[in-house]
Short mmCIF file of C-alpha atoms in Angstrom, two decimals:
data_model
loop_
_atom_site.label_atom_id
_atom_site.label_comp_id
_atom_site.label_asym_id
_atom_site.label_seq_id
_atom_site.Cartn_x
_atom_site.Cartn_y
_atom_site.Cartn_z
CA MET A 1 146.33 176.84 228.70
CA SER A 2 144.78 180.27 227.08
CA VAL A 3 141.86 180.16 224.65
CA GLU A 4 144.67 182.07 222.97
CA THR A 5 147.13 179.56 222.79
CA GLN A 6 145.09 176.54 222.38
CA PRO A 7 144.54 174.35 219.04
CA ARG A 8 141.47 175.35 217.07
CA SER A 9 138.57 173.28 215.83
CA VAL A 10 135.63 173.53 213.35
CA SER A 11 133.37 174.04 215.63
CA GLN A 12 135.66 176.83 217.47
CA THR A 13 136.42 179.17 214.37
CA GLU A 14 132.27 178.69 212.11
CA GLN A 15 131.14 179.89 215.71
CA TYR A 16 133.41 182.72 215.17
CA GLU A 17 133.17 183.89 212.13
CA LYS A 18 128.69 183.69 212.60
CA CYS A 19 128.83 185.03 215.89
CA ALA A 20 132.35 185.71 217.49
CA TRP A 21 130.51 187.59 220.82
CA ARG A 22 129.13 183.84 221.28
CA TRP A 23 132.48 182.53 221.00
CA TYR A 24 133.37 184.85 223.80
CA LEU A 25 130.68 185.03 226.54
CA GLN A 26 131.51 180.98 225.88
CA ARG A 27 134.67 180.81 225.82
CA VAL A 28 136.42 183.47 227.65
CA GLU A 29 132.74 185.21 229.83
CA ARG A 30 132.39 180.81 230.48
CA VAL A 31 128.50 182.17 230.54
CA PRO A 32 126.66 178.50 231.72
CA PRO A 33 125.33 177.12 228.70
CA ARG A 34 121.02 176.25 227.81
CA PRO A 35 120.86 173.02 227.56
CA ALA A 36 119.70 171.18 224.44
CA ALA A 37 117.96 167.74 224.25
CA TRP A 38 118.87 167.61 220.35
CA SER A 39 123.05 167.73 222.56
CA PHE A 40 122.19 164.90 224.12
CA HIS A 41 120.92 163.69 221.08
CA GLY A 42 123.90 163.55 219.03
CA THR A 43 126.16 162.65 221.19
CA ALA A 44 124.41 159.41 222.58
CA PHE A 45 123.89 158.35 218.09
CA HIS A 46 127.39 159.23 217.44
CA SER A 47 128.46 156.61 221.11
CA ALA A 48 126.06 154.25 219.90
CA ALA A 49 126.90 153.64 216.19
CA GLU A 50 130.71 154.13 216.97
CA ALA A 51 129.76 150.90 219.65
CA TRP A 52 128.30 149.52 216.84
CA GLU A 53 131.14 149.90 214.38
CA ARG A 54 133.79 149.12 216.60
CA SER A 55 131.93 145.76 217.10
CA SER A 56 132.45 144.27 214.06
CA ARG A 57 128.46 144.57 213.61
CA ALA A 58 127.98 141.53 215.69
CA LEU A 59 125.93 143.35 218.57
CA ARG A 60 121.78 143.35 218.43
CA ALA A 61 120.18 145.92 217.58
CA ASP A 62 118.60 145.75 221.22
CA GLU A 63 122.35 146.05 222.23
CA VAL A 64 122.44 149.58 219.90
CA THR A 65 119.21 151.29 220.86
CA ASP A 66 120.65 150.43 224.67
CA ILE A 67 123.55 153.01 224.41
CA PHE A 68 121.63 155.21 223.09
CA HIS A 69 119.61 154.79 225.99
CA ASP A 70 121.83 154.63 228.98
CA GLU A 71 124.43 157.32 227.41
CA TYR A 72 120.98 159.87 225.86
CA THR A 73 119.29 159.02 229.69
CA THR A 74 122.80 159.84 231.47
CA MET A 75 123.13 162.97 229.57
CA VAL A 76 120.08 164.26 230.35
CA ASN A 77 119.62 163.50 234.27
CA GLU A 78 122.86 165.80 234.90
CA ALA A 79 121.74 168.11 232.75
CA LEU A 80 118.21 168.32 234.96
CA GLU A 81 120.04 168.47 237.37
CA GLN A 82 121.66 171.64 236.64
CA GLU A 83 118.91 173.21 235.43
CA PRO A 84 116.21 171.61 236.56
CA ASP A 85 113.55 174.20 235.02
CA THR A 86 113.11 172.90 231.00
CA ASP A 87 111.47 176.33 229.78
CA LYS A 88 115.22 177.21 230.60
CA TRP A 89 116.05 174.55 227.81
CA LEU A 90 116.44 175.40 224.76
CA ALA A 91 114.26 173.35 222.12
CA ALA A 92 113.45 174.16 218.21
CA GLY A 93 110.20 174.60 216.33
CA ARG A 94 107.05 174.32 218.56
CA TYR A 95 107.89 171.36 221.46
CA THR A 96 109.03 172.55 225.42
CA GLY A 97 112.29 172.03 226.51
CA GLY A 98 110.48 168.40 228.32
CA GLU A 99 108.51 167.68 225.10
CA ASP A 100 112.01 167.82 222.80
CA ILE A 101 113.52 165.85 225.93
CA GLU A 102 111.19 163.02 225.01
CA ARG A 103 110.43 163.87 221.49
CA ARG A 104 114.41 163.07 220.61
CA TYR A 105 115.21 160.12 223.13
CA LEU A 106 111.91 158.79 220.67
CA LEU A 107 113.89 159.60 217.43
CA GLY A 108 116.94 159.09 218.50
CA LEU A 109 116.09 155.31 219.34
CA GLU A 110 114.46 154.77 215.88
CA GLN A 111 117.98 156.41 214.15
CA THR A 112 119.79 154.54 216.17
CA ALA A 113 117.61 151.06 215.19
CA ALA A 114 117.94 152.55 211.39
CA TYR A 115 120.97 153.33 211.45
CA VAL A 116 122.37 149.74 212.26
CA GLU A 117 119.58 148.37 210.57
CA TRP A 118 121.53 150.62 206.89
CA SER A 119 124.67 148.92 208.12
CA GLN A 120 124.02 146.05 207.56
CA ALA A 121 122.17 146.33 204.49
CA ASN A 122 124.97 148.87 202.51
CA LYS A 123 128.83 147.17 205.01
CA PRO A 124 130.19 150.30 204.70
CA ASP A 125 133.47 149.30 204.51
CA ILE A 126 136.03 151.19 207.13
CA TRP A 127 139.63 152.22 206.56
CA THR A 128 142.73 150.36 209.19
CA ASP A 129 145.02 152.83 210.50
CA PRO A 130 147.91 149.99 207.90
CA GLU A 131 150.19 151.85 211.44
CA THR A 132 148.02 150.59 214.31
CA ASN A 133 145.63 148.35 213.49
CA ALA A 134 143.33 150.86 215.07
CA PRO A 135 139.64 151.10 212.67
CA GLY A 136 138.66 154.39 211.78
CA LEU A 137 136.22 155.23 213.67
CA GLU A 138 136.27 158.21 216.63
CA LEU A 139 139.78 159.13 214.49
CA SER A 140 141.14 161.85 216.67
CA PHE A 141 143.81 163.92 214.59
CA MET A 142 146.00 167.58 215.17
CA VAL A 143 147.41 168.55 212.77
CA GLU A 144 149.44 172.13 211.53
CA LEU A 145 146.81 173.56 209.35
CA GLY A 146 148.02 177.29 207.93
CA GLY A 147 150.09 178.49 211.28
CA ILE A 148 147.82 176.57 213.34
CA GLN A 149 147.33 173.91 215.47
CA VAL A 150 144.29 172.14 214.58
CA ARG A 151 142.62 168.95 216.49
CA GLY A 152 138.81 166.86 215.69
CA PHE A 153 137.49 163.96 215.43
CA ILE A 154 136.88 162.10 211.87
CA ASP A 155 133.12 160.19 212.40
CA GLN A 156 134.16 157.56 210.22
CA ALA A 157 136.81 157.38 207.45
CA LEU A 158 136.39 154.20 204.73
CA ASN A 159 137.55 152.85 202.10
CA GLU A 160 136.65 154.43 198.95
CA VAL A 161 137.51 151.52 195.81
CA ASP A 162 139.76 153.87 193.83
CA ASP A 163 142.37 153.07 196.97
CA SER A 164 141.56 156.25 198.70
CA ALA A 165 140.19 157.62 201.44
CA ARG A 166 136.76 158.25 201.60
CA VAL A 167 135.75 160.37 205.46
CA ARG A 168 131.54 160.62 206.66
CA ASP A 169 130.42 162.21 208.90
CA LEU A 170 127.36 160.94 210.80
CA LYS A 171 124.38 163.90 211.01
CA THR A 172 121.47 163.59 214.24
CA GLY A 173 120.03 167.76 212.68
CA THR A 174 119.46 169.67 209.86
CA MET A 175 122.96 171.15 210.13
CA LYS A 176 125.55 170.51 207.36
CA SER A 177 129.10 171.30 207.11
CA LYS A 178 131.32 171.30 203.54
CA PHE A 179 134.37 173.22 206.20
CA GLN A 180 134.25 170.13 208.36
CA LEU A 181 134.69 167.85 205.70
CA GLN A 182 136.97 169.31 204.20
CA THR A 183 138.39 169.84 207.18
CA TYR A 184 138.70 166.53 207.86
CA SER A 185 139.89 165.63 204.77
CA VAL A 186 142.28 167.30 204.12
CA ALA A 187 143.55 166.91 208.33
CA MET A 188 143.38 162.74 207.37
CA ARG A 189 145.65 163.51 204.31
CA LYS A 190 148.15 165.27 206.24
CA MET A 191 148.31 162.56 209.05
CA TRP A 192 147.55 159.46 207.14
CA GLY A 193 148.76 159.81 203.94
CA VAL A 194 146.24 158.73 202.58
CA LYS A 195 143.93 160.68 198.91
CA VAL A 196 140.73 161.65 200.10
CA ASN A 197 138.93 162.40 197.28
CA ARG A 198 135.76 161.79 198.41
CA ALA A 199 133.00 163.10 201.89
CA ASP A 200 130.54 162.72 202.83
CA TRP A 201 127.09 162.80 205.66
CA TYR A 202 125.46 159.76 207.18
CA LEU A 203 121.29 161.62 206.87
CA ALA A 204 120.40 159.28 210.65
CA ARG A 205 116.86 161.76 210.03
CA ASP A 206 116.44 160.49 206.14
CA GLY A 207 118.54 156.93 206.76
CA ARG A 208 120.56 157.42 204.46
CA LEU A 209 123.77 158.94 202.80
CA SER A 210 123.79 161.80 201.62
CA ARG A 211 125.60 163.28 198.01
CA PRO A 212 128.97 162.95 197.43
CA VAL A 213 131.48 165.72 197.85
CA LYS A 214 133.92 166.62 196.41
CA VAL A 215 137.17 167.52 197.57
CA GLU A 216 140.71 166.34 195.76
CA ASP A 217 141.65 170.09 194.34
CA VAL A 218 140.71 171.04 198.15
CA SER A 219 144.21 172.58 199.47
CA GLU A 220 145.76 172.89 202.74
CA ASP A 221 146.43 176.57 202.35
CA GLU A 222 142.61 177.45 201.55
CA ILE A 223 141.12 175.32 204.82
CA GLY A 224 144.19 177.06 207.11
CA GLN A 225 143.14 180.83 205.78
CA ARG A 226 140.30 180.08 207.89
CA PHE A 227 141.98 178.60 211.28
CA ALA A 228 144.40 181.23 210.74
CA ASP A 229 141.98 184.04 209.92
CA MET A 230 139.72 183.14 213.29
CA ASP A 231 143.53 183.09 215.26
CA ALA A 232 144.13 186.27 214.85
CA GLY A 233 141.20 187.68 215.60
CA VAL A 234 140.44 186.45 219.18
CA LYS A 235 144.22 187.11 219.55
CA ARG A 236 143.82 190.79 218.12
CA GLY A 237 140.56 190.45 220.93
CA ASP A 238 137.97 191.00 217.73
CA PHE A 239 134.61 190.07 219.40
CA PRO A 240 131.93 191.47 216.92
CA ALA A 241 127.92 190.79 216.92
CA SER A 242 126.14 189.71 215.24
CA PRO A 243 122.37 189.82 215.98
CA GLY A 244 119.82 188.10 214.54
CA PHE A 245 117.58 185.36 214.40
CA ASP A 246 120.15 182.48 215.39
CA CYS A 247 119.90 184.19 218.57
CA ASN A 248 117.00 182.21 219.60
CA PHE A 249 119.28 179.18 219.31
CA CYS A 250 122.29 180.26 221.22
CA ASP A 251 123.02 178.55 224.39
CA VAL A 252 124.40 181.75 225.23
CA SER A 253 121.47 184.32 225.02
CA HIS A 254 120.76 184.83 228.54
CA GLY A 255 124.49 185.77 228.86
CA CYS A 256 123.88 188.43 226.39
CA ILE A 257 122.98 192.17 225.47
CA PHE A 258 122.15 192.41 222.35
CA PHE A 259 119.86 189.63 222.37
CA SER A 260 115.89 190.09 222.11
CA PRO A 261 113.91 187.57 222.77
CA ARG A 262 111.00 186.39 219.64
CA THR A 263 107.51 187.10 221.03
#
């Protein structure tokens, strides 16, 4: 499937809006991305949290942290085979690539254990699909928004006291996307026919929930327009660059003619 006709996603759309040239380098030119420990950290945390919830919270805390350990180390080792020079890895702040690998491993273990403790104490009520009885965990969807096929995965859907559902995204980093919560809320209404009035983030860095985001007034047309605009830009071959500070954290900057490393 070509990039012109493939389904869109929140991450694709936000990446295009932020720097369409990065989108082009990554998805058309296929520049191999530099690895980043923060990506593996997030993926492994999500897998561990999902396994914990799918077990009906029956796993021991050490079994859940073992899931984080196994997935994180597997992904890091595979990436090291492709790029053994950790100085070429992306890393945030004052850390080198190698330091960040170790730091995020320890941080991820702590955050995974903290999520188990938080979940035991707060007992989030996971929504269940009434047709399949599947729990609202990593819900896969494909819906049409703005005339565009949009796909994604909702980390968690939860029951609310007013018979609506709440969309929740699990975050190990600091970047939060209201567009993501809004899209997932609209998609859940459209695909499963349930009301979604509120959404939020579980903030692993702090071991708590964010304030709820009101999504009841977010319209399908409003969300669909952003996907339609992005899709039209791709089909036009319109990929303007947006060089700036964020280039220092771009995983394809090594293949970008606009990139000037910070000194």
